[in-house]
Coordinates of C-alpha atoms and ligand atoms in Angstrom, one line a residue:
X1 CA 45.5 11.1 28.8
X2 CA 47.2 12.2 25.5
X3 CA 46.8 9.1 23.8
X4 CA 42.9 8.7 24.9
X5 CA 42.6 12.9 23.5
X6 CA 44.2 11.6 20.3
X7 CA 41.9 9.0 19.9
X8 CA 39.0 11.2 20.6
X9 CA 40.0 13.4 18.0
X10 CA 40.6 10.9 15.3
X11 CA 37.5 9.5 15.7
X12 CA 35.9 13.1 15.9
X13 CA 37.7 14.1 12.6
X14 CA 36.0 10.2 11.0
X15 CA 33.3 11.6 12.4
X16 CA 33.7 14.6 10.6
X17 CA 34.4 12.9 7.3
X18 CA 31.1 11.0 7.3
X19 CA 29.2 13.7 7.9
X20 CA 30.8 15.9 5.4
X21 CA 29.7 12.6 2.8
X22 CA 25.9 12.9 3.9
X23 CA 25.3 16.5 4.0
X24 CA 27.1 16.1 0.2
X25 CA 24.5 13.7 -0.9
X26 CA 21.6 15.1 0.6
X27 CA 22.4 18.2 -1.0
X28 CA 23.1 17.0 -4.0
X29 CA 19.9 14.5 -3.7
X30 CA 17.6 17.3 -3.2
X31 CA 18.6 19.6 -5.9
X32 CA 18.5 16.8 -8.1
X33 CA 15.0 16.2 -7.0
X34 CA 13.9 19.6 -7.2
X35 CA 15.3 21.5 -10.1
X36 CA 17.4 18.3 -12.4
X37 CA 15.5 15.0 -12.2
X38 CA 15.9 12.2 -10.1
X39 CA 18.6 10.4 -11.8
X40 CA 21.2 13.2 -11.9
X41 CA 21.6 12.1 -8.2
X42 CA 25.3 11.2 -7.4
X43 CA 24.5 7.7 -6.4
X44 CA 22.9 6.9 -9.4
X45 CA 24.9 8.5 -11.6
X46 CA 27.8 6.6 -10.9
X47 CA 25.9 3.4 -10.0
X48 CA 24.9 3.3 -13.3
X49 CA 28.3 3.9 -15.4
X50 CA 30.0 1.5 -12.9
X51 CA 27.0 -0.8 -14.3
X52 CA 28.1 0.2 -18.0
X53 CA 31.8 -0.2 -17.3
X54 CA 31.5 -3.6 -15.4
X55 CA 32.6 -6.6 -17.5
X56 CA 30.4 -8.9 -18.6
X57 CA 31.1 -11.7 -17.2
X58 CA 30.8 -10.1 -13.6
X59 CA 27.7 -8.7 -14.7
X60 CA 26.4 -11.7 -15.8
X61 CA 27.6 -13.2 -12.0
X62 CA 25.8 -10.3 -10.4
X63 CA 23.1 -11.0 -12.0
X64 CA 23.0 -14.9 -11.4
X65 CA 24.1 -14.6 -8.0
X66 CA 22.3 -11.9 -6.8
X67 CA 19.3 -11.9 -8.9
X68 CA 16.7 -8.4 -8.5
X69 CA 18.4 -7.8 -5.6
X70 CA 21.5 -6.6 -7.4
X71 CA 20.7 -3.0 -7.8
X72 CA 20.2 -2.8 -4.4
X73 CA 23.4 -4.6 -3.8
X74 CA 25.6 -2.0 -6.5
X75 CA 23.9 0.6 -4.2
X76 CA 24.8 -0.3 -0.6
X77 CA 28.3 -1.4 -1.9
X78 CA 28.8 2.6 -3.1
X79 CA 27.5 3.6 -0.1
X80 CA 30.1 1.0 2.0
X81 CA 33.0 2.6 -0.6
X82 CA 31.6 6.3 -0.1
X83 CA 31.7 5.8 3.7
X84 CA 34.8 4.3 4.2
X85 CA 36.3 7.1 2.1
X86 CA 34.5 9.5 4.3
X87 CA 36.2 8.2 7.3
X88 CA 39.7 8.1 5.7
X89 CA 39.2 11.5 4.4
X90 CA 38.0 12.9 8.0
X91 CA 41.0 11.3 9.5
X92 CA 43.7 12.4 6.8
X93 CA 41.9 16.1 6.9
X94 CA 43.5 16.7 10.8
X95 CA 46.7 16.8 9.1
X96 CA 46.4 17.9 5.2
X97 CA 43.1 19.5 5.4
X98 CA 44.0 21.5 2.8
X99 CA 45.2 18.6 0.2
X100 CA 42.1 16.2 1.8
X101 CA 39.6 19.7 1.0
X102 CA 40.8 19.2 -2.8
X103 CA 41.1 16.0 -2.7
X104 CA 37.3 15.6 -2.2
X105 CA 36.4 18.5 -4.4
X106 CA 37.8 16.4 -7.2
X107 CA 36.3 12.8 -6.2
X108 CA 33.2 14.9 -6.5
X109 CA 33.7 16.3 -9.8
X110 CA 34.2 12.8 -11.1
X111 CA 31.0 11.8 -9.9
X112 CA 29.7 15.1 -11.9
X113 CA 31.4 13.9 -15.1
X114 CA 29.8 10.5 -14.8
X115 CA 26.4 12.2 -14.1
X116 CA 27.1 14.5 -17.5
X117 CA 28.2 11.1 -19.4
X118 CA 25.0 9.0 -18.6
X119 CA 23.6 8.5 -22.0
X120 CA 20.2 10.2 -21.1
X121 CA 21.8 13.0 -19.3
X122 CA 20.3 16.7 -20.0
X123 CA 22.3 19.6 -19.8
X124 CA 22.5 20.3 -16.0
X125 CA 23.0 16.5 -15.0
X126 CA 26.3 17.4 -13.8
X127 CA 25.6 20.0 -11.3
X128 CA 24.0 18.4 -8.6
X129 CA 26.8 16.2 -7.8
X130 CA 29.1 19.3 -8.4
X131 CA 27.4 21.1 -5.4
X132 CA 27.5 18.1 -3.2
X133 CA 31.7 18.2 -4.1
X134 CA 31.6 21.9 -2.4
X135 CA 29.4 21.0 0.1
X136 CA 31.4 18.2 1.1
X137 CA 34.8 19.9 1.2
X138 CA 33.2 23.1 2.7
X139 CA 31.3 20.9 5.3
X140 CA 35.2 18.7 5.9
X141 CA 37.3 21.8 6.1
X142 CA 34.6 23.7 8.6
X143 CA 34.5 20.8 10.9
X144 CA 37.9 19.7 11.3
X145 CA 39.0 23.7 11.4
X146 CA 36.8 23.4 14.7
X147 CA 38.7 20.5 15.8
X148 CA 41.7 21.4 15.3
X149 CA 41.9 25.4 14.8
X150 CA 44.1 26.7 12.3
X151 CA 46.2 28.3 14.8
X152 CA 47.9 24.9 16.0
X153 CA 47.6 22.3 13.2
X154 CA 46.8 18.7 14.2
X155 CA 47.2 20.1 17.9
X156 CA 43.8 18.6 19.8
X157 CA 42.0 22.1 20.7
X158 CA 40.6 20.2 24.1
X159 CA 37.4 21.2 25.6
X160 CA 36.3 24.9 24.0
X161 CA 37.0 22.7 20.4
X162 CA 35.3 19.5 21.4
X163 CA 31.8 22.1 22.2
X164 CA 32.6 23.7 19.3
X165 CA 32.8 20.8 17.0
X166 CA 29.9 19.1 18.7
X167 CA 27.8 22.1 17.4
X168 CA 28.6 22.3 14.4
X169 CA 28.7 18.6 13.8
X170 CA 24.9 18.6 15.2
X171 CA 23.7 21.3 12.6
X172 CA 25.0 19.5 9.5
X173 CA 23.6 16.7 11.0
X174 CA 19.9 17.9 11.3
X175 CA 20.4 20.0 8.3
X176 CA 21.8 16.9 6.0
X177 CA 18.6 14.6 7.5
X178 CA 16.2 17.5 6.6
X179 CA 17.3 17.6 3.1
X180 CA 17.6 14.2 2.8
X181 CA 13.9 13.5 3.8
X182 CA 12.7 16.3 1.2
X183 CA 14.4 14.9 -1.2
X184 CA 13.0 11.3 -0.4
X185 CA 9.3 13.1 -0.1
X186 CA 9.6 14.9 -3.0
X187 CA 10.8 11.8 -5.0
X188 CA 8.1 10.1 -3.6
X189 CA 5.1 12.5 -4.4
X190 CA 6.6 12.4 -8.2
X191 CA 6.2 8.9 -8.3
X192 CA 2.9 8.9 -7.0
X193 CA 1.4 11.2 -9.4
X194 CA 3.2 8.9 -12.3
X195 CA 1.6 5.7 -10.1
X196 CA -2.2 7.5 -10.3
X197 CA -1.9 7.8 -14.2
X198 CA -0.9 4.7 -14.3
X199 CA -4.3 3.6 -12.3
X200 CA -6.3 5.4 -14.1
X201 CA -5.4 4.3 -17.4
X202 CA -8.3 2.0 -19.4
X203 CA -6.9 0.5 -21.8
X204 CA -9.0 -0.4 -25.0
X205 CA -10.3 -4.5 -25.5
X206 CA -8.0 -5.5 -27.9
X207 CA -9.5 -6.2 -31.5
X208 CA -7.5 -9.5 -31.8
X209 CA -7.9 -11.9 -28.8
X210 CA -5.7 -14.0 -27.6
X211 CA -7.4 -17.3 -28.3
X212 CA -8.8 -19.1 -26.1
X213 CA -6.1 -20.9 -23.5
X214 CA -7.1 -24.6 -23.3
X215 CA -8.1 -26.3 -20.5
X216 CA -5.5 -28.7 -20.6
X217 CA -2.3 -26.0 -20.6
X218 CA -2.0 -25.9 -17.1
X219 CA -1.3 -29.1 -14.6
X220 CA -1.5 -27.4 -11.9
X221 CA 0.9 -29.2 -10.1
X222 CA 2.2 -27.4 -6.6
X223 CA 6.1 -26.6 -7.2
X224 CA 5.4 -26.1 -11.4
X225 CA 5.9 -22.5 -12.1
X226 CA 1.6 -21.6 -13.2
X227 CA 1.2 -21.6 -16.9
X228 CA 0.6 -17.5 -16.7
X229 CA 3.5 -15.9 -14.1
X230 CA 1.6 -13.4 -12.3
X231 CA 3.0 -9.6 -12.9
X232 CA 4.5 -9.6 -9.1
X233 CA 6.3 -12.8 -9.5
X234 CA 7.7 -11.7 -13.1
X235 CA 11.5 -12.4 -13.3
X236 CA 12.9 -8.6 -14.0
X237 CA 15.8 -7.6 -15.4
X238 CA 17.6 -4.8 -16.6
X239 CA 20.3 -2.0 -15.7
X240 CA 17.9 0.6 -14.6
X241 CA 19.4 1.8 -11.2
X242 CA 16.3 3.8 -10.4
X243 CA 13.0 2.3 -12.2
X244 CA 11.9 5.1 -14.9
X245 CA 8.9 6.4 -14.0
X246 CA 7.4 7.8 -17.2
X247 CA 4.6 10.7 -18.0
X248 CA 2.5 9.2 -20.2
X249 CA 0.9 12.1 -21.4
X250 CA 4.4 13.8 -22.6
X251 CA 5.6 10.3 -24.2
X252 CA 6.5 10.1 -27.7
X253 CA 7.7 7.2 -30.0
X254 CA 10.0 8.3 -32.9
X255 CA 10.4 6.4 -35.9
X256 CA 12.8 6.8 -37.9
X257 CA 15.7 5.6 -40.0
X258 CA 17.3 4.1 -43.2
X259 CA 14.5 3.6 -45.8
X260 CA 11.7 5.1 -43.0
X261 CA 9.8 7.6 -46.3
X262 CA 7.4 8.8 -43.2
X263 CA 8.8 9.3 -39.9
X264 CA 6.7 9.4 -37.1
X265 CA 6.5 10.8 -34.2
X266 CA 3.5 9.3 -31.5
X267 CA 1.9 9.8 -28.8
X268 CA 0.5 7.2 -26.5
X269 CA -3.2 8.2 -27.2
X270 CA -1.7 7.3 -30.6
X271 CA -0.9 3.9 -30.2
X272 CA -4.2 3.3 -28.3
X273 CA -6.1 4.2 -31.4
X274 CA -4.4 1.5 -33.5
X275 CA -5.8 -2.3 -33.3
X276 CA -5.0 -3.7 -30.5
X277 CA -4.1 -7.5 -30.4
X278 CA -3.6 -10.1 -27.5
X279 CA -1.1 -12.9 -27.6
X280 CA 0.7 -14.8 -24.9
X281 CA 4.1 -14.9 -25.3
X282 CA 6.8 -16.5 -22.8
X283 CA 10.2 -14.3 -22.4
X284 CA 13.4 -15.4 -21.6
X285 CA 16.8 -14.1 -20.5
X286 CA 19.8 -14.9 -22.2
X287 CA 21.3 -15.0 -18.4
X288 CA 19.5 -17.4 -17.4
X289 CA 21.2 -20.4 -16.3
X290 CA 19.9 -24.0 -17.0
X291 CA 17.8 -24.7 -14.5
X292 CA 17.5 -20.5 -14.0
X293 CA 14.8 -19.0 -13.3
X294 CA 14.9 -15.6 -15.6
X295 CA 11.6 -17.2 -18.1
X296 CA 7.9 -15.5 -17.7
X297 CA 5.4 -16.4 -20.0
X298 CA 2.3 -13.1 -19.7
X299 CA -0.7 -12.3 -21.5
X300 CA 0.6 -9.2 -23.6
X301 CA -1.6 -6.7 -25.2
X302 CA -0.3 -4.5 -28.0
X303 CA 0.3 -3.2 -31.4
X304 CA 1.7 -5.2 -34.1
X305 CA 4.9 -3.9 -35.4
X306 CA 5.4 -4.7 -38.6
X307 CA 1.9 -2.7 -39.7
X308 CA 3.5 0.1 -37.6
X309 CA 6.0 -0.2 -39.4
X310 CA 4.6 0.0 -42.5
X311 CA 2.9 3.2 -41.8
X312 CA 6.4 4.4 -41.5
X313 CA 6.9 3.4 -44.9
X314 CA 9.4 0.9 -43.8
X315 CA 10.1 -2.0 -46.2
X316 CA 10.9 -5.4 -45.1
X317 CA 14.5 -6.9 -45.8
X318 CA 12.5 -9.7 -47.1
X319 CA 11.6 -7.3 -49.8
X320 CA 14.4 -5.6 -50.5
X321 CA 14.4 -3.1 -47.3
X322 CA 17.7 -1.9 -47.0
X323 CA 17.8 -2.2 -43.0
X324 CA 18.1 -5.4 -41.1
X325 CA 18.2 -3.9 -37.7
X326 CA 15.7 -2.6 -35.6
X327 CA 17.3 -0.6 -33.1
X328 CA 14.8 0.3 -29.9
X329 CA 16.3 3.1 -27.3
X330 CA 14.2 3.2 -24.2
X331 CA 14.2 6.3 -22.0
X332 CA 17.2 5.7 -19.9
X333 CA 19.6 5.3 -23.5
X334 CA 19.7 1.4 -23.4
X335 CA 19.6 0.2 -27.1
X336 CA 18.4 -2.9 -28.0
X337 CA 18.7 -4.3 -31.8
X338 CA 16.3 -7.2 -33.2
X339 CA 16.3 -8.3 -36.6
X340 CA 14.3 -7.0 -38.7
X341 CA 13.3 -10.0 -41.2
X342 CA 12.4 -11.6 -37.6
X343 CA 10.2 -8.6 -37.0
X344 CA 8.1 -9.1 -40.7
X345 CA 8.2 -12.9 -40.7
X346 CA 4.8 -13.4 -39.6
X347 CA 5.7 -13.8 -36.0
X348 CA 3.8 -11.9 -33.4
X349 CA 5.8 -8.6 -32.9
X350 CA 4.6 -6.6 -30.4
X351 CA 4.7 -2.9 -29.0
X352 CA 3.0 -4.2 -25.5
X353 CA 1.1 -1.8 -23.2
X354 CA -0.4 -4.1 -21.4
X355 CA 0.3 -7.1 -19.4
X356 CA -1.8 -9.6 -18.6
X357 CA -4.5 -7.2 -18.3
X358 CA -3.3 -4.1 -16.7
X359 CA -1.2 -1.3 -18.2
X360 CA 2.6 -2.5 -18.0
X361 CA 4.2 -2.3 -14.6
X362 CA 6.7 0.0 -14.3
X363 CA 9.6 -2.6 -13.4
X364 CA 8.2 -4.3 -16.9
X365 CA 8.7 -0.9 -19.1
X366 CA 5.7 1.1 -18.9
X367 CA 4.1 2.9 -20.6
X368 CA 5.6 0.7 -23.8
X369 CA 7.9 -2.0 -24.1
X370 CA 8.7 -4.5 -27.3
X371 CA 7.9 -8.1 -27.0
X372 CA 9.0 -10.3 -29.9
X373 CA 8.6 -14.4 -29.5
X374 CA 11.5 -16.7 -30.0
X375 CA 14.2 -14.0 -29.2
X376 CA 16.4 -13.1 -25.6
X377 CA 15.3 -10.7 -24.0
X378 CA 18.0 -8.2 -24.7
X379 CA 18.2 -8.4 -28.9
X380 CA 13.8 -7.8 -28.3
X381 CA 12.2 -6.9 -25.3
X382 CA 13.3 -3.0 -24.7
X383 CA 11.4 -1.4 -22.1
X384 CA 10.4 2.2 -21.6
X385 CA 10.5 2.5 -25.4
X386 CA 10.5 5.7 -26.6
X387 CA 13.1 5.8 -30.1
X388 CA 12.8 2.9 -33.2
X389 CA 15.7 3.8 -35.6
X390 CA 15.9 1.5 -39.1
X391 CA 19.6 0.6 -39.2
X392 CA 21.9 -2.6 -40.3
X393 CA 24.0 -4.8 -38.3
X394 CA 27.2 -3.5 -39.5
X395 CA 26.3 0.2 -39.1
X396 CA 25.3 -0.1 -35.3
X397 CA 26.3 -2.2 -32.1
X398 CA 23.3 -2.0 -29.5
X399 CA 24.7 -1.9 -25.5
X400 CA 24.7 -5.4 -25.0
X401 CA 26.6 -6.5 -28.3
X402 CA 29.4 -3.6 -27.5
X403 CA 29.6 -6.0 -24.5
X404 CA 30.4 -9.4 -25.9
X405 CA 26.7 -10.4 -26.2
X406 CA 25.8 -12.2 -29.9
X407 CA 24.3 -9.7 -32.1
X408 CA 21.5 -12.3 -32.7
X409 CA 20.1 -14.5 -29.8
X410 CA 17.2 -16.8 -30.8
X411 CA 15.9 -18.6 -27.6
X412 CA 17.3 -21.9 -27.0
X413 CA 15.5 -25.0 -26.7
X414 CA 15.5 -25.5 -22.6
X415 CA 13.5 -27.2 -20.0
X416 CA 13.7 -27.4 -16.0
X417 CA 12.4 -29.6 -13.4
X418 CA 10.4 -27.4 -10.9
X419 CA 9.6 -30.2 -8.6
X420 CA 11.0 -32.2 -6.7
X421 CA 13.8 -30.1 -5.6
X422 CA 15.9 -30.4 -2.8
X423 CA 14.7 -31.3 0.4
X424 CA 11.6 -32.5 -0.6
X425 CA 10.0 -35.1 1.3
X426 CA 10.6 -38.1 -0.6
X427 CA 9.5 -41.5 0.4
X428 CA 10.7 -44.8 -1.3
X429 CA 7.9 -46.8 -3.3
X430 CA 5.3 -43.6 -2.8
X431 CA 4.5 -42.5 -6.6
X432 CA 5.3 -38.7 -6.7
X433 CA 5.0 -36.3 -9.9
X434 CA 8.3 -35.2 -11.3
X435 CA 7.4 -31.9 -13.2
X436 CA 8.3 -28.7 -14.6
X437 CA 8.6 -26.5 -17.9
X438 CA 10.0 -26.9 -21.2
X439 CA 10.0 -24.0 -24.0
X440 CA 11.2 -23.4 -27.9
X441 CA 9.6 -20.2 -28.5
X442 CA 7.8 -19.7 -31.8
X443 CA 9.4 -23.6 -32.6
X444 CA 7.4 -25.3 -30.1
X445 CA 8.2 -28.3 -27.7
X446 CA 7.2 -31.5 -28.9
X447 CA 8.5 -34.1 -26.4
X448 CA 9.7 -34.0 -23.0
X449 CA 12.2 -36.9 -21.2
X450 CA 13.0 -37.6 -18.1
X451 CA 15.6 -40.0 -16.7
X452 CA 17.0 -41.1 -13.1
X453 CA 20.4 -42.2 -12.5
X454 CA 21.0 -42.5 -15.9
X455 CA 18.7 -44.8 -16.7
X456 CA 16.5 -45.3 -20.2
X457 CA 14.5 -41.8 -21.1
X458 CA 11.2 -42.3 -20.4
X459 CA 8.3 -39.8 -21.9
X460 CA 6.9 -37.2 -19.8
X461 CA 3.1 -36.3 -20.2
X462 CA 3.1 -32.7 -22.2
X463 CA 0.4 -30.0 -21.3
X464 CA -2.1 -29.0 -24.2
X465 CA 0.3 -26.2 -26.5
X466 CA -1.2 -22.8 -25.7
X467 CA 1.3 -21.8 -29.0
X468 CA 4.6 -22.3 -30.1
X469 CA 5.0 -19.0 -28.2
X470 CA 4.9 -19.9 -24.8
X471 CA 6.1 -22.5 -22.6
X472 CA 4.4 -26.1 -22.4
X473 CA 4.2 -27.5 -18.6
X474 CA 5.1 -31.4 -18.3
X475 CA 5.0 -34.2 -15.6
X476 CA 6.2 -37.8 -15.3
X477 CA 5.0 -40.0 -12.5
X478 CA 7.7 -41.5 -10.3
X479 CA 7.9 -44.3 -8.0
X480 CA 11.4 -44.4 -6.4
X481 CA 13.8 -46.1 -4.0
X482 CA 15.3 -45.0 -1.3
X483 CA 18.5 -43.1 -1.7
X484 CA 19.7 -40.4 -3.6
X485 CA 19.4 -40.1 -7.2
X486 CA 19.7 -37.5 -9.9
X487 CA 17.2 -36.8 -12.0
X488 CA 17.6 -35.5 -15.7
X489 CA 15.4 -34.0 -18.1
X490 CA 15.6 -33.1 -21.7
X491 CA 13.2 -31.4 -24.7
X492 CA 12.9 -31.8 -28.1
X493 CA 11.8 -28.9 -29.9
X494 CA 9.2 -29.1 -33.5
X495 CA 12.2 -29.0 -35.3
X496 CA 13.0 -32.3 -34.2
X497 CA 16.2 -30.7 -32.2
X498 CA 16.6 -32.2 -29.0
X499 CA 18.7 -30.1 -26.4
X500 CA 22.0 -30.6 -26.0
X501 CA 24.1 -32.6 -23.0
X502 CA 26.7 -30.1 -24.2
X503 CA 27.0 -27.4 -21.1
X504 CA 27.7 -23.8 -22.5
X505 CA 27.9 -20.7 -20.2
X506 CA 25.4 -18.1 -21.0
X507 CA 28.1 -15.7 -22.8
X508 CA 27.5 -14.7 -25.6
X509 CA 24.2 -16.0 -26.7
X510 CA 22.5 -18.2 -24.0
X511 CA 23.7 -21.7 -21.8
X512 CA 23.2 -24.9 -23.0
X513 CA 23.0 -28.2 -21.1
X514 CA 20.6 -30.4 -19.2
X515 CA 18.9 -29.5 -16.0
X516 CA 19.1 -32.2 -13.2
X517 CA 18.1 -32.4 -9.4
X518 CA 19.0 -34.4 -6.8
X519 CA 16.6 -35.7 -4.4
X520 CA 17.2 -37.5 -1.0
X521 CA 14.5 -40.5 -0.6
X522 CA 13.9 -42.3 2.4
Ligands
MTE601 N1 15.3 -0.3 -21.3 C1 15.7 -1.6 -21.1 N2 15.0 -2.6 -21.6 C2 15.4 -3.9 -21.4 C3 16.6 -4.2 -20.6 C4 17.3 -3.1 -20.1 O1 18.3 -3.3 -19.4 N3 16.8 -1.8 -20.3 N4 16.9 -5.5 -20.4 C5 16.4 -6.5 -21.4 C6 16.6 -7.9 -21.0 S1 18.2 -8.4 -20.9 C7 15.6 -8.7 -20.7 S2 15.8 -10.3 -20.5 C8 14.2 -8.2 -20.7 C9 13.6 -8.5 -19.4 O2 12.3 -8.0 -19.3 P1 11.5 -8.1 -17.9 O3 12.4 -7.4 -16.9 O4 10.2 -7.4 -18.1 O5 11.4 -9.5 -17.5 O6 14.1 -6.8 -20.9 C10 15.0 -6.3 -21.8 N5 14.7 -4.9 -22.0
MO602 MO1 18.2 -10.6 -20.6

């Protein structure tokens, strides 16, 4: 009978723990909803300097092996952490409530401290996590004090304590749930109001077309990725733990800098009223693997940087401009830093708005993002732009450099087999097509091989070129026996460059190496 009562209570006090942990972040969820801003939530907050402070290479892991999904991952796994704690703490707090009481009090104030640290924290970032602290020791020390009263310590209070307990542990209960769901709602009705802007913005033809796409770009081909990727099927990444949901009408851009005569400051009515051009560029991660599938090519619409540039009174480095970096901050502090001769050497440049014909999505940086051809993602493509400051190299390290990345990343020459690919059905002496993508952004591809078994290289047939800009579809008609056999494929860029055998990781500036599949034909 004692042993079953201690048991109870044990699992009582766990009980206790966890609920002390949800009333905390409900708490601190809501305020931060209703009177901070959604990111000053404790989850976030610390989800997103454990993403600053994880090393690159298990970053880059996460990334690969997890893909979109690894936000969601990062935040289950501090929930897991938070409620085991929770359980531990309940358990420990029958004994040393007072010590446990403290104990949480401080856990929470570190999760204050990383909510004050976050780059685009404001001033009062740090208190809703500091209430959930109180609330959580408050909530831990009430419940286990019904337990357990203070009278006896750690003595089971038997049946007038159980009652008591279960009352008690019922109101936190509904009360933690209640504010939970107003946070969630209110959360929710922000990002629909940002979500109906969004909607109703038209955005302007653009005075530069893209040119016409030829007919002969696309193979369709079932298995090849399309020539355009389609906004929903657009590989996405980034660190953002919680997708920034911007108000268009209070966005600014700031320009400024070394050797900027006329900073600006605009809105995005401002941007709007500039010519617009079209272009089709194809973007690439430096995290993609060979063979990875982190490569989009989209119809951008935007304004071309270098005349904004200009209007800055920026001069190129090709002219004796004393920057070389651009260094874009988006709205949630990342920093990205591009080159600046890159920027003003004729290539298309781009602050996008638009994607292939509707305002950016907000996973893809609205309301602005840079797009620059022929560079990784993360030295060009910052999203939810709202800061360009005129720098050099050696004066500033952007995020991803601080973190072992190459301070310049121009895309590597790469190609994939999209089909076949595993357990395709194969059958020997049946011709199938052997097909896929190839890209050298703003070099161009010029020639495509494929090879089985390590046999002779044999051409591929190339799509039409949209531009050197974007990625050229290719297919090669096989006939094979049964068996299994590798296939191998290889580009050769307009430089004449063909890609490496050599296989390089993606750290520091992009993998190198030859795709290959292996197919089962019987
Ligand atoms: N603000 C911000 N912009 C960012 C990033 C980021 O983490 N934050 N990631 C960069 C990286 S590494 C890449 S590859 C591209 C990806 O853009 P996409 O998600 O639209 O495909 O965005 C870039 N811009
Ligand atoms: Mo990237």
């Amino acid at each position: 009978m004692r042993n079953r009562d201690r048991l109870l209570s044990g699992a009582l006090a766990a009980l206790a723990g966890l609920l002390a942990v949800a009333a905390a972040l409900a708490v601190a969820e809501l305020l931060a909803a209703l009177a901070v801003r959604r990111e000053a939530g404790p989850v976030t907050a610390v989800g997103g300097a454990a993403i600053d402070r994880t090393p690159t290479p298990v970053k880059d892991w996460a990334v690969r092996t997890f893909g979109e999904q690894d936000k969601l991952v990062l935040r289950l796994g501090i929930l897991a952490v938070l409620a085991l704690l929770a359980l531990l703490a309940g358990v420990l707090a029958r004994r040393w409530r007072r010590l446990v009481a403290g104990l949480v009090l401080a856990f929470g104030g570190l999760g204050a401290l990383a909510a004050a640290e976050r780059p685009d924290a404001g001033g009062w970032d740090f208190l809703p996590s500091l209430l959930g602290a109180a609330v959580a020791a408050g909530t831990l020390w009430a419940l286990v004090g019904a337990l357990a009263p203070p009278a006896a310590p750690g003595v089971w209070a038997g049946g007038a304590g159980r009652r008591r307990f279960l009352l008690a542990a019922g109101a936190v209960a509904v009360a933690s749930s209640g504010a939970g769901l107003l946070a969630r709602w209110r959360n929710a009705a922000d990002a629909a109001e940002v979500a109906a802007d969004r909607s109703a913005l038209r955005l302007p033809p653009p005075a530069s077309p893209a040119p016409p796409l030829p007919a002969g770009a696309s193979l369709d081909i079932p298995g090849v990725a399309p020539f355009r990727t389609p906004n929903g099927d657009f590989y996405r990444v980034d660190t953002a733990l919680t997708v920034p949901r911007v108000d268009v009408d209070a966005w600014r851009l700031r320009i400024h800098g070394l050797g900027v005569s006329r900073p600006l400051t605009l809105s995005f009515a401002d941007l709007l009223a500039w010519d617009l051009v079209e272009r089709r560029i194809t973007l690439t991660c430096v995290s993609n693997e060979v063979g990875g599938p982190y490569v989009g090519n989209a119809s951008w619409l935007g304004v071309p940087l270098p005349g904004l540039l200009r209007a800055a009174g920026v001069r190129p480095p090709q002219q004796g401009g004393e920057a070389d970096q651009l260094v874009a901050r988006s709205v949630d502090g990342m920093t990205l830093g591009t080159p600046l001769s890159a920027v003003f050497d004729g290539r298309d440049a781009l602050l996008a708005i638009g994607m292939n014909g509707e305002p950016l999505p907000f996973e893809h940086g609205y309301p602005v993002r840079m797009v620059v051809p022929g560079l990784y993602g993360y030295v060009s493509a910052c999203k939810w732009l709202t800061e360009l400051e005129l720098t050099t190299f050696g004066d500033f390290d952007p995020y991803w450099v601080r973190r072992g990345w190459a301070v310049e990343a121009p895309v590597k020459t790469q190609s994939r087999i999209d089909t076949p690919r595993g357990f395709a059905d194969l059958r020997a002496g049946e011709t199938v097509p052997v097909a896929g993508v190839a890209w050298a952004q703003h070099t161009g591809i010029d020639r495509v091989e494929v090879r089985v078994d390590e046999g002779p290289w044999q051409e591929a047939e190339l799509a039409d070129e949209d531009s050197v800009d974007t990625w050229r579809q290719w297919h090669w008609r096989w006939t094979p026996d049964a068996g299994s056999h590798r296939i191998e494929v290889r580009a050769t860029d307009r430089d004449g460059a063909t890609q490496t055998a050599d296989r390089q990781g993606t750290i520091p500036d992009g993998a190198t190496g030859r795709h290959s599949v292996v197919v089962r034909v019987d």
